[in-house]
Short mmCIF file of C-alpha atoms and ligand atoms in Angstrom, two decimals:
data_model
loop_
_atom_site.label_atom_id
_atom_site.label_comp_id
_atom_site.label_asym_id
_atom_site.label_seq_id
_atom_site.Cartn_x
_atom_site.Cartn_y
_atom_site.Cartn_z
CA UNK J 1 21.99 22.84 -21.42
CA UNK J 2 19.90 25.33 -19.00
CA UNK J 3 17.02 22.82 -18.81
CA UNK J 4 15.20 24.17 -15.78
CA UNK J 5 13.35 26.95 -15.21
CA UNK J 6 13.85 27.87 -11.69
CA UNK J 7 11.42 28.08 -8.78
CA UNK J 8 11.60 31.90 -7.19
CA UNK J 9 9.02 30.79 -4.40
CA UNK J 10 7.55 27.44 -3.14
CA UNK J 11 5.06 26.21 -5.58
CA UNK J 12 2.89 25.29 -2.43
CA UNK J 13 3.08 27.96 -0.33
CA UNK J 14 4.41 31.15 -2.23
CA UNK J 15 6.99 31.69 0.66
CA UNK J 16 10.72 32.52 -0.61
CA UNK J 17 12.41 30.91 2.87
CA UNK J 18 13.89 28.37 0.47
CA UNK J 19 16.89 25.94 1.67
CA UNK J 20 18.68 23.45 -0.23
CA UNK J 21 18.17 20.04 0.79
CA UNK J 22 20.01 17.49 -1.20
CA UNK J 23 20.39 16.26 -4.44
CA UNK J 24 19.81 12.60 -6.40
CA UNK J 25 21.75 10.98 -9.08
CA UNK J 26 19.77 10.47 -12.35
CA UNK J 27 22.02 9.05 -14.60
CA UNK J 28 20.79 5.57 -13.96
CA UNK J 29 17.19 6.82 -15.07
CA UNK J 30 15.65 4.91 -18.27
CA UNK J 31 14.72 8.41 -19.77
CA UNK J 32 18.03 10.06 -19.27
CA UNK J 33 19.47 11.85 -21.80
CA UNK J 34 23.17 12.90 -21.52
CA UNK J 35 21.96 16.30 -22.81
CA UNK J 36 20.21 16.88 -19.52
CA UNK J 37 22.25 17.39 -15.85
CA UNK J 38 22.95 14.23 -14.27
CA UNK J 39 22.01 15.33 -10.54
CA UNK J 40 18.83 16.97 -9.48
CA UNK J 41 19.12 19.48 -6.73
CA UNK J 42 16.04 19.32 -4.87
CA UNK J 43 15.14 22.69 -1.81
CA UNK J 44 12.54 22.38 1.11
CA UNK J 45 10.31 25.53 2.13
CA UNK J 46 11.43 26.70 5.37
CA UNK J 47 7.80 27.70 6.09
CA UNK J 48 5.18 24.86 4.73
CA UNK J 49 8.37 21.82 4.54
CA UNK J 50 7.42 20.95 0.62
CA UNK J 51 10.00 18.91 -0.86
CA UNK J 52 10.61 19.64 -4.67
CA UNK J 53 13.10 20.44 -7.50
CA UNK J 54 15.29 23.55 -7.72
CA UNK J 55 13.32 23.82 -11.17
CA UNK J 56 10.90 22.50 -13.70
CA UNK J 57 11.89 21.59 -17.34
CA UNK J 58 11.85 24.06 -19.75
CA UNK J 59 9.50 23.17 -23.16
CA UNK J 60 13.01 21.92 -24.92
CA UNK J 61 13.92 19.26 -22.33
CA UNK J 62 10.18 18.09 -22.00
CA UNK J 63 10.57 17.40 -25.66
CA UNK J 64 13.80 15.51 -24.67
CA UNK J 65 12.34 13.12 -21.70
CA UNK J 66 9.18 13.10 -23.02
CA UNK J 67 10.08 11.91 -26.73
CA UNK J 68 10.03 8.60 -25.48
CA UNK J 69 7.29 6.47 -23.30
CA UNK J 70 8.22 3.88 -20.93
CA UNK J 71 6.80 0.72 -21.82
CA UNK J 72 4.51 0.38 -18.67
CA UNK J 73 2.73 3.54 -20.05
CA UNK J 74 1.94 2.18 -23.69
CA UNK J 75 -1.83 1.52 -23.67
CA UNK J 76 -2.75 -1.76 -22.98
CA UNK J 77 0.52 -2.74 -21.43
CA UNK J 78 0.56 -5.70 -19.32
CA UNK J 79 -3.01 -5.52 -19.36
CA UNK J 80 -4.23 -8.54 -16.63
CA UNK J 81 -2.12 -7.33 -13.90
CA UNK J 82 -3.23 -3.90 -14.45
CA UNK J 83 -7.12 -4.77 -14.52
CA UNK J 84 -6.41 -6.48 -11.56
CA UNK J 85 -4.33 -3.23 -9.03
CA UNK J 86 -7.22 -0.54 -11.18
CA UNK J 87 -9.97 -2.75 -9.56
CA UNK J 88 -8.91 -2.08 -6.42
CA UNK J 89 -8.40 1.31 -6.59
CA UNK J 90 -11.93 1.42 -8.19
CA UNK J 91 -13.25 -0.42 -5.14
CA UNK J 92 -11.94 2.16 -2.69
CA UNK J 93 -13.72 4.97 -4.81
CA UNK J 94 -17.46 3.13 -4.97
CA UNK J 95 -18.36 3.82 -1.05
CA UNK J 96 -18.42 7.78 -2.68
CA UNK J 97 -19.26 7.27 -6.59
CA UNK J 98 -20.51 4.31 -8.03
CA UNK J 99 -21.59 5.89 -11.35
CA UNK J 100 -20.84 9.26 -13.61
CA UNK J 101 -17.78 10.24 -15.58
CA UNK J 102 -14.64 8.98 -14.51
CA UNK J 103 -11.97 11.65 -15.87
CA UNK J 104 -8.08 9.62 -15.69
CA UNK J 105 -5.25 12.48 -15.89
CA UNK J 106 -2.64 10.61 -17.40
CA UNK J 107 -4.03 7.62 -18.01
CA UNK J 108 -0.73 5.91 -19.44
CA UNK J 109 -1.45 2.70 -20.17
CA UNK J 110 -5.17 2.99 -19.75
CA UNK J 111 -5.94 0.40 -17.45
CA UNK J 112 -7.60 2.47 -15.13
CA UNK J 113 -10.41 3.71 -17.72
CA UNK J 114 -10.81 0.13 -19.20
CA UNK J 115 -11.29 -1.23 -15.92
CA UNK J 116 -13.56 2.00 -14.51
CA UNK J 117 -15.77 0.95 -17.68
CA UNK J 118 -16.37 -2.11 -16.30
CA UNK J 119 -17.73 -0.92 -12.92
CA UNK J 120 -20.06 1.30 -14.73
CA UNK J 121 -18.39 4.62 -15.27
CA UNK J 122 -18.09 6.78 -18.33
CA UNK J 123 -14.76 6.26 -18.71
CA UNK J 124 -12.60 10.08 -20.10
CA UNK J 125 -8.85 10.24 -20.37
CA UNK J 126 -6.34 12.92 -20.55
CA UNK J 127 -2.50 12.35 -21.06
CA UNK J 128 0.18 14.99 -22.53
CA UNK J 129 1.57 11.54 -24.80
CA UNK J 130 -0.13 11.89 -27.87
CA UNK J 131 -0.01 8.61 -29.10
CA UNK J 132 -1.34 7.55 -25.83
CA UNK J 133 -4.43 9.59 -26.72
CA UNK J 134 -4.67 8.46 -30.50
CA UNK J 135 -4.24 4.47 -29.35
CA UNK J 136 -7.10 5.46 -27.10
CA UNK J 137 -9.28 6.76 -29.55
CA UNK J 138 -8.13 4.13 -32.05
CA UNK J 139 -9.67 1.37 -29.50
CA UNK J 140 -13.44 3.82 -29.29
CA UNK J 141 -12.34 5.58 -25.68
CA UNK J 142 -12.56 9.17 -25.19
CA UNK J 143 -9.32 10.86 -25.19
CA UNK J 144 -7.93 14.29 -25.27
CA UNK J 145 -4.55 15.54 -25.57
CA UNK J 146 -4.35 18.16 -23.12
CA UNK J 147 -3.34 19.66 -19.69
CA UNK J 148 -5.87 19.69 -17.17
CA UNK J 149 -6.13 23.16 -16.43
CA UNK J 150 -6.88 23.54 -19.93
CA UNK J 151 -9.79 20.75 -19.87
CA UNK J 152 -13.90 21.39 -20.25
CA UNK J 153 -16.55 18.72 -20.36
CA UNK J 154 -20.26 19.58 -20.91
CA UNK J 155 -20.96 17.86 -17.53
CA UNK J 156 -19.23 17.70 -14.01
CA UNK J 157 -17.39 14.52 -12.98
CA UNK J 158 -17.96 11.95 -10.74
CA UNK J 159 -14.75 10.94 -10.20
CA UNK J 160 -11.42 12.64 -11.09
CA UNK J 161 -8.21 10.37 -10.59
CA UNK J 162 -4.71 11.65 -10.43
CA UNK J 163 -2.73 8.48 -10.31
CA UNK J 164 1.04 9.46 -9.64
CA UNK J 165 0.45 13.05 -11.42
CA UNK J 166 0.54 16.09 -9.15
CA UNK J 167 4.30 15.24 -8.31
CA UNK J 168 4.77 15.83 -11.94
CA UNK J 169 3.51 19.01 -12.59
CA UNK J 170 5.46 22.20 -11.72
CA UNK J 171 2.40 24.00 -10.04
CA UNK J 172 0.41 21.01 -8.33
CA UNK J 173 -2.09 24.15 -7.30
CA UNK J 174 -3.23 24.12 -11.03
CA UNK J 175 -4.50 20.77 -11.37
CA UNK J 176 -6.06 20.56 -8.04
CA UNK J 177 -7.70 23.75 -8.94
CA UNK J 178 -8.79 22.20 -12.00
CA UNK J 179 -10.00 18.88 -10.44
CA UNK J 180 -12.18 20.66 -8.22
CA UNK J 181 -13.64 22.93 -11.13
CA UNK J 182 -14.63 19.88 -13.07
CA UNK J 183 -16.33 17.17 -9.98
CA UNK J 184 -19.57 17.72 -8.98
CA UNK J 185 -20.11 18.47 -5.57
CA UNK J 186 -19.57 15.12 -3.60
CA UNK J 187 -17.30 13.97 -6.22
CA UNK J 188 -14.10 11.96 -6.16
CA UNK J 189 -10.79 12.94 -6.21
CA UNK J 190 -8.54 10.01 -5.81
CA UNK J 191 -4.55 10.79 -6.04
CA UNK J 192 -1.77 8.98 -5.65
CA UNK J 193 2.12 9.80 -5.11
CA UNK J 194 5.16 8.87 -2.84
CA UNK J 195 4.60 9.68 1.15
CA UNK J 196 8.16 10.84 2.32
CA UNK J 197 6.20 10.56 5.60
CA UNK J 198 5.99 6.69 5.35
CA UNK J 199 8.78 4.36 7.46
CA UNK J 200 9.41 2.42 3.97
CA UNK J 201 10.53 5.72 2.52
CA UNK J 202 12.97 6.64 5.40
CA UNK J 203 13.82 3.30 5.35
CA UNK J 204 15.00 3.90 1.62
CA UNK J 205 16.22 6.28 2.16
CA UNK J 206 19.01 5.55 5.18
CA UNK J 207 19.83 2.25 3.22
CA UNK J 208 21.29 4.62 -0.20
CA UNK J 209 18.13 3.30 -2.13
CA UNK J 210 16.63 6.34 -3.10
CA UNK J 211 13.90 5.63 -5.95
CA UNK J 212 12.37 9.23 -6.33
CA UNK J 213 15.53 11.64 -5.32
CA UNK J 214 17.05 10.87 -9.00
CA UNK J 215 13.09 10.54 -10.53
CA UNK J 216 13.60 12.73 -13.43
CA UNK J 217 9.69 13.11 -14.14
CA UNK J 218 9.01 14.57 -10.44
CA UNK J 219 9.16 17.99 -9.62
CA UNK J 220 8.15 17.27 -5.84
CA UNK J 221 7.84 15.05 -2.87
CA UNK J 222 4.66 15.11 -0.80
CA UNK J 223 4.35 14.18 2.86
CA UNK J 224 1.17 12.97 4.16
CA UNK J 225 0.66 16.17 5.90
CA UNK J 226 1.12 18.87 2.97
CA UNK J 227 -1.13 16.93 0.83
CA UNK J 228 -3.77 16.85 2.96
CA UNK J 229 -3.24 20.26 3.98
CA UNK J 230 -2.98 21.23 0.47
CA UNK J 231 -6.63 19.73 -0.40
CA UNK J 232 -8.27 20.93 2.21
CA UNK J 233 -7.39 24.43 1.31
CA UNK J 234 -8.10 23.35 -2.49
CA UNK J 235 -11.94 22.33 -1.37
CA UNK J 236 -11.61 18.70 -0.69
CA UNK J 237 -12.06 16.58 2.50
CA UNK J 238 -10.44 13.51 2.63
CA UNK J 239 -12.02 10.75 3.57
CA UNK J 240 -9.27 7.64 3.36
CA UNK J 241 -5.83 7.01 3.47
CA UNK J 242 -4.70 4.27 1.69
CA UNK J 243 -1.58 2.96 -0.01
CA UNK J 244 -0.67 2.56 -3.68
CA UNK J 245 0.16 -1.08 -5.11
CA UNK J 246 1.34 0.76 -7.82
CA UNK J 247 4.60 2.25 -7.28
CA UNK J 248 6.68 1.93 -4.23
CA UNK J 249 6.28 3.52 -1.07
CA UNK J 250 2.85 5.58 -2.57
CA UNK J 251 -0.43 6.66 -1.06
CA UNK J 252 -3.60 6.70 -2.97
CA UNK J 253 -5.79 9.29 -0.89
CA UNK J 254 -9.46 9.13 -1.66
CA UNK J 255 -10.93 12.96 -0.94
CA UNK J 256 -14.36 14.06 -1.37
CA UNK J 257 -15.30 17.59 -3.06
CA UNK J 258 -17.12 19.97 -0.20
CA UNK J 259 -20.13 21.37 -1.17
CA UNK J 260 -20.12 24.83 -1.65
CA UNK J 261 -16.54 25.34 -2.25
CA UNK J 262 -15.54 28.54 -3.55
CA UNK J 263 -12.59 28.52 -6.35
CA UNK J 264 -10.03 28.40 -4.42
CA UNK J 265 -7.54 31.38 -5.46
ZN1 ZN I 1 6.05 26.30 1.10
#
């Protein structure tokens, strides 16, 4: 099947100065489907270096991955060990918000928002599973099924947390946009992803382990660089580098909405 819809220009930058870089196997994935292509081609922009897929999935294949969850994302999954790696990326957010509404973006297994309800916060989740979002309404936790460019809440954020996300959205731009739209000024973004910039990821890389070339729910692979480039031109400041105990070879960048930011086009 035609399951991708293909980038003209990078998503990043706009520029057409595309090359192709590689591609990954994904046949080994646990949400393959033989329907879909079992390679990903993936192109680099010859003028801002963004990593990312020749193409995103079209509304038929998402229906196709997305039919099934992994169990990690069912709500409440392995819940101890979660509390435990949500606390600390709760503890690197305090120093800039220690109270407010905490909006999760794909809040999978929910961990993050139980735990973020601990410290204090209002805890609000969005995810695009929908019986992610009923089993979080089912337990009393504000849930909504929806993108988050399509999102309102009657007050600004505190803290907006993008936990392995933007790499899975075809137009990153959009929910940055939409994460500064809904923080208050001084407000938290915290995001996480893989750093093709890190040694462990070359390292990965030159020993034929590659865990994100064959990812089939990525559309692109930051470097340290682009991201931060990419907030600062989307409002944000950042104001630590860390690194994800997550997944492997992630950072988990804490940046801080600017005050007076215009909407960034
Ligand atoms: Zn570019």
């Amino acid at each position: 099947m035609n399951e991708r819809i293909p980038y003209l220009a990078c998503p990043l930058c706009e520029s057409r100065n595309l090359a192709a870089l590689r591609t990954g196997d994904c046949s080994g994935h646990a949400l393959y489907d033989k329907r879909l292509s079992p390679t990903i081609a993936w192109k680099k922009c010859g003028d801002c270096d963004h990593v990312f897929t020749d193409g995103y999935y079209t509304e038929e294949a998402c229906r196709i991955l997305f039919g099934r969850t992994q169990e990690r994302q069912q709500v409440g999954g392995l819940l101890e060990q979660n509390r435990i790696l949500s606390a600390r990326m709760i503890e690197k957010v305090l120093p800039y918000a220690a109270a407010g509404t905490w909006l999760d973006v794909g809040f999978g297994n929910g961990s993050l928002l139980f735990t973020a309800q601990e410290f204090g916060f209002r805890p609000v989740g969005i995810d695009l599973r929908s019986e992610n979002v009923q089993a979080m309404k089912s337990i009393g936790f504000e849930a909504h099924c929806v993108d988050i460019a399509g999102l309102t809440l009657p007050e600004p954020c505190a803290v907006v947390s993008m936990a392995d996300v933007l790499e899975h959205m075809p137009f990153p731009k959009d929910g940055l946009r939409a994460a500064n739209r809904l923080l208050r000024t001084g407000g938290v973004l915290l995001v996480s992803m893989p750093n093709t910039e890190s040694f462990v990821w070359q390292a990965m890389t030159e020993q034929d382990e590659k865990p994100y070339w064959g990812e089939l729910e990525h559309y692109h692979n930051f470097s340290r660089t682009r991201l931060y480039a990419l907030l600062e031109a989307h409002g944000f400041g950042v104001a630590r580098y860390g690194i994800s105990e997550r997944y492997r070879a992630c950072m988990e960048v804490v940046a801080v909405k600017r005050s007076g930011a215009s909407s960034p086009g």
